[in-house]
Tab-separated table of C-alpha atoms and ligand atoms in Angstrom:
chain	number	residue	atom	x	y	z
A	959	UNK	CA	4.449	6.860	-4.888
A	960	UNK	CA	8.172	7.034	-5.528
A	961	UNK	CA	10.150	4.169	-4.161
A	962	UNK	CA	12.897	4.971	-1.671
A	963	UNK	CA	13.885	1.521	-0.413
A	964	UNK	CA	14.407	-1.550	-2.582
A	965	UNK	CA	15.001	-4.954	-1.001
A	966	UNK	CA	15.895	-8.219	-2.675
A	967	UNK	CA	15.130	-11.395	-0.701
A	968	UNK	CA	16.645	-14.785	-1.447
A	969	UNK	CA	13.432	-16.694	-0.709
A	970	UNK	CA	9.705	-16.206	-0.584
A	971	UNK	CA	8.681	-16.438	3.058
A	972	UNK	CA	11.839	-14.487	3.971
A	973	UNK	CA	10.434	-11.711	1.804
A	974	UNK	CA	7.047	-11.786	3.551
A	975	UNK	CA	8.819	-11.781	6.911
A	976	UNK	CA	10.725	-8.618	5.901
A	977	UNK	CA	7.532	-7.089	4.483
A	978	UNK	CA	5.678	-7.655	7.754
A	979	UNK	CA	8.402	-6.035	9.860
A	980	UNK	CA	8.738	-3.013	7.547
A	981	UNK	CA	4.955	-2.535	7.470
A	982	UNK	CA	4.998	-2.011	11.255
A	983	UNK	CA	6.195	1.520	10.459
A	984	UNK	CA	2.899	2.429	8.769
A	985	UNK	CA	4.676	3.041	5.443
A	986	UNK	CA	3.220	1.225	2.419
A	987	UNK	CA	5.120	-1.936	1.443
A	988	UNK	CA	4.760	-3.951	-1.770
A	989	UNK	CA	6.174	-7.367	-2.402
A	990	UNK	CA	6.794	-8.638	-5.931
A	991	UNK	CA	7.058	-12.338	-6.578
A	992	UNK	CA	10.034	-12.549	-8.909
A	993	UNK	CA	11.329	-9.633	-10.982
A	994	UNK	CA	8.252	-8.021	-12.592
A	995	UNK	CA	8.140	-8.424	-16.371
A	996	UNK	CA	6.816	-4.872	-16.764
A	997	UNK	CA	8.405	-1.511	-15.941
A	998	UNK	CA	7.645	-0.077	-12.488
A	999	UNK	CA	4.241	1.636	-12.175
A	1000	UNK	CA	2.248	2.450	-9.020
A	1001	UNK	CA	5.139	1.457	-6.802
A	1002	UNK	CA	5.300	1.790	-3.017
A	1003	UNK	CA	7.917	3.675	-0.959
A	1004	UNK	CA	9.190	0.307	0.267
A	1005	UNK	CA	9.488	-2.375	-2.426
A	1006	UNK	CA	10.625	-5.957	-1.959
A	1007	UNK	CA	11.388	-8.448	-4.700
A	1008	UNK	CA	11.173	-12.089	-3.609
A	1009	UNK	CA	13.530	-14.402	-5.476
A	1010	UNK	CA	14.189	-18.093	-5.006
A	1011	UNK	CA	17.971	-18.047	-5.254
A	1012	UNK	CA	19.258	-19.220	-1.900
A	1013	UNK	CA	20.743	-22.407	-3.295
A	1014	UNK	CA	20.778	-21.719	-7.031
A	1015	UNK	CA	24.133	-21.659	-8.875
A	1016	UNK	CA	26.105	-18.507	-8.037
A	1017	UNK	CA	25.952	-17.100	-11.596
A	1018	UNK	CA	22.174	-17.461	-11.700
A	1019	UNK	CA	21.748	-15.846	-8.284
A	1020	UNK	CA	23.970	-12.933	-9.327
A	1021	UNK	CA	22.168	-12.312	-12.602
A	1022	UNK	CA	18.700	-12.583	-11.016
A	1023	UNK	CA	19.585	-10.161	-8.230
A	1024	UNK	CA	21.110	-7.835	-10.811
A	1025	UNK	CA	17.813	-7.834	-12.731
A	1026	UNK	CA	15.953	-7.150	-9.476
A	1027	UNK	CA	18.326	-4.280	-8.693
A	1028	UNK	CA	17.775	-2.765	-12.154
A	1029	UNK	CA	13.997	-2.878	-11.666
A	1030	UNK	CA	14.211	-1.308	-8.204
A	1031	UNK	CA	16.484	1.453	-9.505
A	1032	UNK	CA	13.991	2.198	-12.276
A	1033	UNK	CA	11.312	2.428	-9.577
A	1034	UNK	CA	13.418	5.192	-8.022
A	1035	UNK	CA	14.941	3.312	-5.072
A	1036	UNK	CA	17.921	5.046	-3.418
A	1037	UNK	CA	18.715	2.591	-0.614
A	1038	UNK	CA	19.064	-1.147	-1.148
A	1039	UNK	CA	18.915	-4.220	1.041
A	1040	UNK	CA	20.013	-7.793	0.391
A	1041	UNK	CA	17.885	-10.012	2.647
A	1042	UNK	CA	18.936	-13.525	3.585
A	1043	UNK	CA	18.021	-15.897	6.367
A	1044	UNK	CA	18.734	-15.100	10.020
A	1045	UNK	CA	20.668	-18.387	10.156
A	1046	UNK	CA	22.933	-17.186	7.304
A	1047	UNK	CA	21.824	-20.123	5.114
A	1048	UNK	CA	24.489	-20.483	2.448
A	1049	UNK	CA	27.036	-22.891	1.037
A	1050	UNK	CA	30.829	-22.388	0.924
A	1051	UNK	CA	30.360	-20.769	-2.511
A	1052	UNK	CA	27.444	-18.502	-1.714
A	1053	UNK	CA	25.104	-17.044	-2.406
A	1054	UNK	CA	25.226	-14.382	0.291
A	1055	UNK	CA	28.757	-13.103	-0.426
A	1056	UNK	CA	28.868	-13.213	-4.236
A	1057	UNK	CA	25.503	-11.471	-4.553
A	1058	UNK	CA	26.514	-8.784	-2.044
A	1059	UNK	CA	29.765	-8.163	-3.898
A	1060	UNK	CA	27.970	-7.935	-7.258
A	1061	UNK	CA	25.393	-5.511	-5.821
A	1062	UNK	CA	28.183	-3.381	-4.296
A	1063	UNK	CA	29.903	-3.179	-7.648
A	1064	UNK	CA	26.689	-2.268	-9.462
A	1065	UNK	CA	25.945	0.433	-6.891
A	1066	UNK	CA	29.517	1.765	-6.885
A	1067	UNK	CA	29.967	1.286	-3.150
A	1068	UNK	CA	33.039	-0.193	-1.503
A	1069	UNK	CA	31.695	-1.332	1.867
A	1070	UNK	CA	28.622	-3.014	3.309
A	1071	UNK	CA	27.500	-4.702	6.528
A	1072	UNK	CA	26.280	-8.217	7.373
A	1073	UNK	CA	23.815	-8.492	10.221
A	1074	UNK	CA	21.483	-11.514	10.245
A	1075	UNK	CA	20.574	-10.992	13.947
A	1076	UNK	CA	16.873	-11.264	14.874
A	1077	UNK	CA	16.718	-11.030	18.689
A	1078	UNK	CA	12.887	-11.342	18.783
A	1079	UNK	CA	13.327	-14.795	17.205
A	1080	UNK	CA	16.425	-15.801	19.194
A	1081	UNK	CA	19.121	-15.032	16.600
A	1082	UNK	CA	22.021	-13.035	18.043
A	1083	UNK	CA	25.602	-12.278	16.999
A	1084	UNK	CA	28.507	-11.804	19.396
A	1085	UNK	CA	32.151	-11.428	18.296
A	1086	UNK	CA	31.010	-12.422	14.852
A	1087	UNK	CA	29.526	-15.723	16.072
A	1088	UNK	CA	25.878	-16.413	15.341
A	1089	UNK	CA	23.677	-18.005	17.996
A	1090	UNK	CA	20.290	-19.693	17.533
A	1091	UNK	CA	18.649	-19.392	20.922
A	1092	UNK	CA	21.306	-20.564	23.390
A	1093	UNK	CA	23.253	-22.581	20.830
A	1094	UNK	CA	26.025	-21.588	18.447
A	1095	UNK	CA	24.746	-21.900	14.859
A	1096	UNK	CA	26.914	-24.966	14.183
A	1097	UNK	CA	25.386	-26.799	17.158
A	1098	UNK	CA	21.794	-25.813	16.308
A	1099	UNK	CA	19.448	-27.930	14.130
A	1100	UNK	CA	20.810	-25.894	11.178
A	1101	UNK	CA	23.897	-28.138	11.211
A	1102	UNK	CA	21.745	-30.847	9.587
A	1103	UNK	CA	19.874	-28.740	7.055
A	1104	UNK	CA	19.513	-30.800	3.839
A	1105	UNK	CA	20.604	-27.997	1.475
A	1106	UNK	CA	22.623	-25.534	3.547
A	1107	UNK	CA	24.112	-27.360	6.548
A	1108	UNK	CA	25.740	-24.710	8.745
A	1109	UNK	CA	28.858	-26.285	10.268
A	1110	UNK	CA	30.607	-23.129	11.446
A	1111	UNK	CA	29.125	-20.411	13.687
A	1112	UNK	CA	31.622	-17.693	12.810
A	1113	UNK	CA	30.226	-15.319	10.202
A	1114	UNK	CA	33.630	-13.994	9.120
A	1115	UNK	CA	34.882	-17.502	8.429
A	1116	UNK	CA	31.638	-18.343	6.610
A	1117	UNK	CA	31.824	-15.204	4.501
A	1118	UNK	CA	35.516	-15.217	3.584
A	1119	UNK	CA	35.404	-18.049	1.025
A	1120	UNK	CA	32.343	-16.439	-0.578
A	1121	UNK	CA	33.922	-13.058	-1.389
A	1122	UNK	CA	37.052	-11.643	-3.030
A	1123	UNK	CA	37.588	-8.593	-0.774
A	1124	UNK	CA	38.617	-8.545	2.923
A	1125	UNK	CA	36.147	-9.284	5.740
A	1126	UNK	CA	36.152	-7.595	9.170
A	1127	UNK	CA	34.108	-7.188	12.365
A	1128	UNK	CA	32.415	-4.359	14.235
A	1129	UNK	CA	31.852	-6.008	17.602
A	1130	UNK	CA	29.234	-5.485	20.288
A	1131	UNK	CA	31.466	-3.208	22.338
A	1132	UNK	CA	31.594	-0.764	19.448
A	1133	UNK	CA	27.845	-1.109	18.756
A	1134	UNK	CA	27.109	-0.384	22.432
A	1135	UNK	CA	28.988	2.932	22.151
A	1136	UNK	CA	26.437	4.185	19.626
A	1137	UNK	CA	26.013	5.149	15.987
A	1138	UNK	CA	28.984	7.533	15.785
A	1139	UNK	CA	31.446	5.018	17.198
A	1140	UNK	CA	30.092	2.409	14.818
A	1141	UNK	CA	30.493	4.679	11.798
A	1142	UNK	CA	34.054	5.460	12.916
A	1143	UNK	CA	34.823	1.756	13.185
A	1144	UNK	CA	33.611	1.202	9.614
A	1145	UNK	CA	35.679	4.141	8.386
A	1146	UNK	CA	38.776	2.681	10.090
A	1147	UNK	CA	38.095	-0.718	8.518
A	1148	UNK	CA	37.595	0.945	5.134
A	1149	UNK	CA	41.019	2.589	5.449
A	1150	UNK	CA	42.423	-0.934	5.862
A	1151	UNK	CA	40.589	-2.062	2.724
A	1152	UNK	CA	37.862	-4.049	4.534
A	1153	UNK	CA	34.798	-4.211	2.282
A	1154	UNK	CA	32.609	-6.700	4.175
A	1155	UNK	CA	31.855	-5.927	7.819
A	1156	UNK	CA	30.044	-8.359	10.097
A	1157	UNK	CA	28.223	-6.363	12.798
A	1158	UNK	CA	27.337	-7.843	16.199
A	1159	UNK	CA	23.828	-7.459	17.621
A	1160	UNK	CA	22.267	-9.245	20.570
A	1161	UNK	CA	19.253	-7.009	21.296
A	1162	UNK	CA	16.765	-4.812	19.464
A	1163	UNK	CA	18.554	-1.702	20.788
A	1164	UNK	CA	21.683	-2.823	18.917
A	1165	UNK	CA	19.671	-3.040	15.708
A	1166	UNK	CA	18.338	0.488	16.240
A	1167	UNK	CA	21.904	1.778	16.626
A	1168	UNK	CA	23.039	-0.113	13.509
A	1169	UNK	CA	20.112	1.196	11.447
A	1170	UNK	CA	20.755	4.720	12.684
A	1171	UNK	CA	24.463	4.496	11.835
A	1172	UNK	CA	23.998	3.052	8.357
A	1173	UNK	CA	20.671	4.432	7.113
A	1174	UNK	CA	22.533	6.315	4.376
A	1175	UNK	CA	24.712	3.463	3.111
A	1176	UNK	CA	23.619	2.554	-0.432
A	1177	UNK	CA	23.592	-1.176	0.383
A	1178	UNK	CA	22.915	-3.018	3.631
A	1179	UNK	CA	22.678	-6.781	3.999
A	1180	UNK	CA	21.192	-8.961	6.702
A	1181	UNK	CA	18.104	-10.592	8.155
A	1182	UNK	CA	14.768	-8.812	8.268
A	1183	UNK	CA	15.197	-7.374	11.779
A	1184	UNK	CA	18.070	-4.972	11.016
A	1185	UNK	CA	15.946	-3.339	8.293
A	1186	UNK	CA	12.933	-2.903	10.570
A	1187	UNK	CA	13.966	0.433	12.174
A	1188	UNK	CA	14.857	2.057	8.827
A	1189	UNK	CA	11.417	3.303	7.671
A	1190	UNK	CA	10.872	5.165	10.963
A	1191	UNK	CA	14.204	6.951	10.546
A	1192	UNK	CA	13.284	7.905	6.981
A	1193	UNK	CA	9.805	9.046	8.091
A	1194	UNK	CA	11.431	11.487	10.527
A	1195	UNK	CA	13.456	12.942	7.664
A	1196	UNK	CA	10.469	13.103	5.304
A	1197	UNK	CA	12.109	10.680	2.873
A	1198	UNK	CA	9.067	8.380	2.994
A	1199	UNK	CA	5.454	9.033	4.012
A	1200	UNK	CA	2.847	7.125	5.999
A	1201	UNK	CA	0.247	5.303	3.947
A	1202	UNK	CA	-3.056	7.168	3.606
A	1203	UNK	CA	-5.352	4.236	4.364
A	1204	UNK	CA	-5.129	1.550	7.050
A	1205	UNK	CA	-4.304	-1.034	4.393
A	1206	UNK	CA	-6.524	-3.574	6.099
A	1207	UNK	CA	-9.580	-4.020	3.909
A	1208	UNK	CA	-8.709	-4.037	0.240
A	1209	UNK	CA	-10.364	-7.306	-0.656
A	1210	UNK	CA	-13.823	-8.418	-1.692
A	1211	UNK	CA	-16.270	-9.951	0.731
A	1212	UNK	CA	-16.230	-13.701	0.641
A	1213	UNK	CA	-15.554	-16.847	2.611
A	1214	UNK	CA	-12.207	-18.047	3.945
A	1215	UNK	CA	-10.193	-21.234	3.500
A	1216	UNK	CA	-7.119	-22.765	5.147
A	1217	UNK	CA	-4.615	-24.612	2.954
A	1218	UNK	CA	-1.809	-26.278	4.861
A	1219	UNK	CA	1.141	-28.047	3.256
A	1220	UNK	CA	3.695	-27.480	6.011
A	1221	UNK	CA	4.654	-30.446	8.206
A	1222	UNK	CA	6.605	-28.484	10.797
A	1223	UNK	CA	5.972	-29.148	14.483
A	1224	UNK	CA	4.187	-25.801	14.888
A	1225	UNK	CA	1.953	-26.264	11.848
A	1226	UNK	CA	0.943	-29.702	13.153
A	1227	UNK	CA	-0.184	-28.007	16.373
A	1228	UNK	CA	-1.995	-25.267	14.435
A	1229	UNK	CA	-3.918	-27.750	12.294
A	1230	UNK	CA	-4.847	-29.823	15.365
A	1231	UNK	CA	-6.136	-26.688	17.128
A	1232	UNK	CA	-8.225	-25.684	14.091
A	1233	UNK	CA	-9.717	-29.193	13.840
A	1234	UNK	CA	-10.904	-29.044	17.463
A	1235	UNK	CA	-14.082	-27.398	16.143
A	1236	UNK	CA	-16.162	-30.492	15.363
A	1237	UNK	CA	-18.173	-28.618	12.694
A	1238	UNK	CA	-15.082	-27.669	10.735
A	1239	UNK	CA	-15.235	-29.015	7.140
A	1240	UNK	CA	-11.922	-30.839	6.636
A	1241	UNK	CA	-10.122	-32.768	3.920
A	1242	UNK	CA	-6.824	-34.525	4.534
A	1243	UNK	CA	-4.637	-34.872	1.468
A	1244	UNK	CA	-2.551	-38.018	1.344
A	1245	UNK	CA	0.378	-38.022	-1.112
A	1246	UNK	CA	-0.076	-41.758	-1.775
A	1247	UNK	CA	-3.739	-41.212	-2.785
A	1248	UNK	CA	-2.763	-38.196	-4.847
A	1249	UNK	CA	-0.184	-40.301	-6.707
A	1250	UNK	CA	-2.850	-42.858	-7.569
A	1251	UNK	CA	-6.029	-40.825	-8.075
A	1252	UNK	CA	-4.963	-37.181	-8.466
A	1253	UNK	CA	-6.671	-34.220	-6.816
A	1254	UNK	CA	-10.213	-34.904	-8.118
A	1255	UNK	CA	-11.530	-36.112	-4.760
A	1256	UNK	CA	-10.332	-32.952	-3.015
A	1257	UNK	CA	-11.817	-30.719	-5.723
A	1258	UNK	CA	-15.164	-32.553	-5.606
A	1259	UNK	CA	-15.221	-32.349	-1.836
A	1260	UNK	CA	-14.503	-28.621	-1.939
A	1261	UNK	CA	-17.316	-27.964	-4.414
A	1262	UNK	CA	-19.831	-29.454	-1.962
A	1263	UNK	CA	-18.821	-27.614	1.206
A	1264	UNK	CA	-20.563	-24.893	3.125
A	1265	UNK	CA	-17.794	-22.351	2.550
A	1266	UNK	CA	-19.161	-20.135	5.308
A	1267	UNK	CA	-17.704	-22.596	7.842
A	1268	UNK	CA	-14.074	-22.027	6.707
A	1269	UNK	CA	-12.985	-25.401	5.379
A	1270	UNK	CA	-9.448	-26.651	5.780
A	1271	UNK	CA	-7.523	-28.783	3.306
A	1272	UNK	CA	-4.285	-30.085	4.763
A	1273	UNK	CA	-1.476	-32.485	4.038
A	1274	UNK	CA	0.165	-31.600	7.334
A	1275	UNK	CA	1.241	-34.843	8.965
A	1276	UNK	CA	3.521	-36.196	11.688
A	1277	UNK	CA	7.136	-37.062	10.791
A	1278	UNK	CA	6.529	-40.845	10.520
A	1279	UNK	CA	3.667	-40.368	8.007
A	1280	UNK	CA	5.788	-37.940	5.995
A	1281	UNK	CA	8.690	-40.417	5.976
A	1282	UNK	CA	6.368	-43.197	4.803
A	1283	UNK	CA	5.123	-41.140	1.850
A	1284	UNK	CA	8.681	-40.058	1.035
A	1285	UNK	CA	9.974	-43.634	1.118
A	1286	UNK	CA	7.304	-44.768	-1.325
A	1287	UNK	CA	7.236	-41.772	-3.654
A	1288	UNK	CA	10.536	-39.981	-3.055
A	1289	UNK	CA	10.596	-36.689	-1.120
A	1290	UNK	CA	10.458	-34.495	-4.228
A	1291	UNK	CA	7.492	-36.280	-5.788
A	1292	UNK	CA	5.538	-36.435	-2.516
A	1293	UNK	CA	6.109	-32.701	-2.007
A	1294	UNK	CA	5.257	-31.810	-5.599
A	1295	UNK	CA	2.000	-33.822	-5.499
A	1296	UNK	CA	0.830	-32.074	-2.351
A	1297	UNK	CA	1.841	-28.644	-3.621
A	1298	UNK	CA	0.056	-29.194	-6.940
A	1299	UNK	CA	-3.116	-30.431	-5.197
A	1300	UNK	CA	-3.263	-27.465	-2.810
A	1301	UNK	CA	-2.550	-25.134	-5.737
A	1302	UNK	CA	-5.516	-26.390	-7.832
A	1303	UNK	CA	-7.739	-26.353	-4.750
A	1304	UNK	CA	-6.812	-22.699	-4.202
A	1305	UNK	CA	-7.930	-21.812	-7.728
A	1306	UNK	CA	-11.160	-23.809	-7.349
A	1307	UNK	CA	-11.832	-22.109	-4.016
A	1308	UNK	CA	-11.365	-18.683	-5.590
A	1309	UNK	CA	-13.693	-19.622	-8.443
A	1310	UNK	CA	-16.271	-20.752	-5.862
A	1311	UNK	CA	-16.112	-17.325	-4.225
A	1312	UNK	CA	-13.458	-17.714	-1.514
A	1313	UNK	CA	-11.624	-14.426	-0.973
A	1314	UNK	CA	-9.454	-15.057	2.109
A	1315	UNK	CA	-6.693	-17.629	1.999
A	1316	UNK	CA	-4.647	-18.781	4.971
A	1317	UNK	CA	-1.698	-20.751	3.598
A	1318	UNK	CA	0.862	-22.660	5.675
A	1319	UNK	CA	4.264	-23.635	4.301
A	1320	UNK	CA	6.982	-21.775	2.401
A	1321	UNK	CA	7.049	-23.983	-0.690
A	1322	UNK	CA	3.289	-24.385	-0.419
A	1323	UNK	CA	2.869	-20.598	-0.437
A	1324	UNK	CA	4.982	-20.376	-3.578
A	1325	UNK	CA	2.842	-23.003	-5.321
A	1326	UNK	CA	-0.452	-21.390	-4.247
A	1327	UNK	CA	0.504	-17.842	-5.244
A	1328	UNK	CA	1.780	-19.099	-8.615
A	1329	UNK	CA	-1.450	-20.947	-9.348
A	1330	UNK	CA	-3.526	-17.942	-8.275
A	1331	UNK	CA	-1.391	-15.890	-10.659
A	1332	UNK	CA	-0.438	-13.452	-7.920
A	1333	UNK	CA	2.557	-11.316	-8.818
A	1334	UNK	CA	2.233	-8.481	-6.305
A	1335	UNK	CA	1.266	-8.451	-2.651
A	1336	UNK	CA	0.394	-5.321	-0.685
A	1337	UNK	CA	1.197	-5.776	2.963
A	1338	UNK	CA	-1.447	-5.267	5.671
A	1339	UNK	CA	-1.779	-6.005	9.371
A	1340	UNK	CA	0.593	-8.396	11.090
A	1341	UNK	CA	-0.906	-11.556	12.599
A	1342	UNK	CA	2.255	-12.865	14.282
A	1343	UNK	CA	5.868	-11.561	14.145
A	1344	UNK	CA	6.844	-11.742	10.483
A	1345	UNK	CA	3.439	-12.974	9.202
A	1346	UNK	CA	1.223	-10.229	7.773
A	1347	UNK	CA	-2.030	-10.311	5.840
A	1348	UNK	CA	-1.373	-9.521	2.189
A	1349	UNK	CA	-3.721	-8.237	-0.496
A	1350	UNK	CA	-3.504	-9.201	-4.126
A	1351	UNK	CA	-5.235	-9.317	-7.475
A	1352	UNK	CA	-6.043	-12.831	-8.688
A	1353	UNK	CA	-8.122	-13.679	-11.756
A	1354	UNK	CA	-10.020	-10.325	-11.707
A	1355	UNK	CA	-10.722	-10.659	-7.957
A	1356	UNK	CA	-9.270	-8.787	-4.989
A	1357	UNK	CA	-8.226	-11.362	-2.422
A	1358	UNK	CA	-6.540	-11.475	0.979
A	1359	UNK	CA	-3.781	-13.986	1.651
A	1360	UNK	CA	-1.550	-14.837	4.525
A	1361	UNK	CA	1.515	-16.941	3.843
A	1362	UNK	CA	3.085	-18.557	6.867
A	1363	UNK	CA	6.348	-20.425	6.847
A	1364	UNK	CA	6.597	-23.609	8.913
A	1365	UNK	CA	7.491	-22.601	12.425
A	1366	UNK	CA	5.932	-19.144	12.557
A	1367	UNK	CA	2.884	-18.260	14.625
A	1368	UNK	CA	1.365	-19.764	17.763
A	1369	UNK	CA	-0.975	-22.777	18.050
A	1370	UNK	CA	-4.111	-20.642	17.463
A	1371	UNK	CA	-2.649	-18.998	14.336
A	1372	UNK	CA	-5.414	-19.914	11.854
A	1373	UNK	CA	-8.298	-18.631	13.986
A	1374	UNK	CA	-6.245	-15.606	14.983
A	1375	UNK	CA	-5.484	-14.776	11.347
A	1376	UNK	CA	-9.192	-14.718	10.479
A	1377	UNK	CA	-9.966	-12.593	13.527
A	1378	UNK	CA	-7.289	-10.029	12.604
A	1379	UNK	CA	-8.865	-9.611	9.180
A	1380	UNK	CA	-12.317	-9.052	10.664
A	1381	UNK	CA	-11.072	-6.542	13.228
B	2557	ADP	P1	7.648	-25.355	5.658
B	2557	ADP	O1	7.503	-23.865	5.581
B	2557	ADP	O2	7.120	-25.936	6.937
B	2557	ADP	O3	9.040	-25.828	5.297
B	2557	ADP	P2	6.869	-26.067	2.982
B	2557	ADP	O4	5.562	-25.879	2.310
B	2557	ADP	O5	8.003	-25.150	2.570
B	2557	ADP	O6	6.635	-25.951	4.556
B	2557	ADP	O7	7.418	-27.509	2.796
B	2557	ADP	C1	6.692	-28.654	3.130
B	2557	ADP	C2	6.866	-29.645	2.002
B	2557	ADP	O8	6.363	-30.890	2.442
B	2557	ADP	C3	6.056	-29.250	0.764
B	2557	ADP	O9	6.788	-29.563	-0.407
B	2557	ADP	C4	4.826	-30.151	0.885
B	2557	ADP	O10	4.222	-30.393	-0.356
B	2557	ADP	C5	5.416	-31.382	1.489
B	2557	ADP	N1	4.423	-32.205	2.199
B	2557	ADP	C6	3.317	-31.774	2.821
B	2557	ADP	N2	2.653	-32.777	3.378
B	2557	ADP	C7	3.344	-33.905	3.115
B	2557	ADP	C8	3.149	-35.264	3.456
B	2557	ADP	N3	2.081	-35.657	4.158
B	2557	ADP	N4	4.060	-36.160	3.020
B	2557	ADP	C9	5.129	-35.744	2.326
B	2557	ADP	N5	5.379	-34.473	1.985
B	2557	ADP	C10	4.494	-33.537	2.368
């Protein structure tokens, strides 16, 4: 099918989050991991390319997104979206602004919007200031992020040093007046030479108005939520079509496995809930053991399990245990050891016949999909907001995967995921 919408996401689980929200429309969505090394064939109406460029040097981020844009244009895309985190994760140099400006230039457009709001997940924007739940961004836990500490809550001030052209605001009062008023505001700002417009949104209705107003702009930028209403608008106009199948069962029969490398508070609860079943086959990966003995013990264990009982392999641990491993091995090495172990276990599981993979952790998901040689994911039913089942080809098998970033999902996520697939 011809592609209408092409999105570029600056990280992997952000891309799956966007994919899940777009798929709610019933239009087929495909997610590519990195820019495909082949020309577009069998593309979907809604295509997303997941990059890993949130904190890469600006030049690299610009050239990677440019390559992604070229591929999406070849696929036929007419509308483009630059997806970043709903907490506007960036440094004073970028990469949100520089990439947006480069995409605008490539697309020959002189204005775009910035709307990272995601009301369903507590991200709202008022007078250009971003809130995380009740807190301004700069007072939220994001102020201490190791790579992108957010020390200002004002999106205009954050954006200004990242771009060369003027920045402006379309505030909530304008949004509340509706799509026409919002378009007029952008036209007035354009007459003043404003290229980058932050748009307020505190509720889903605001996002619907914003999507309605700007569905025909060549380039939009923001979090996943502002893109969510777009496919429905395009369906009404016949620009995209519903998928023909239900998208839920394109994988081979076979057992399931849970692989968890996230140590977030929510994943700790999810693992604990899954382990409540006393019959559950379980293997806890310890980075210190992995450093000394490698992943052989985990692989041997896996080969001797009754796969019908959905085994779980997990490195998920409480903060003090994580700190201990990091102090001994260094955070990077501890993380890399766990990721590599879960990645080889995923391949072994597939070779043993496993066809459904529940994976927890953003980096972990990247490592597992790489080792399974997955380059394209077709998006199926949503398990929790922003976490869909995905279907992929891996080593001549059709498998189902769900890739959950740290804090997504509720405590019963793993069991729920398996139930959704059986439904
Ligand atoms: P999240 O989505 O919660 O951030 P990620 O998979 O992105 O999860 O990141 C978790 C990181 O922590 C991974 O690099 C993983 O390998 C690492 N890790 C997992 N378990 C441990 C542990 N017990 N000790 C140290 N690091 C760990």
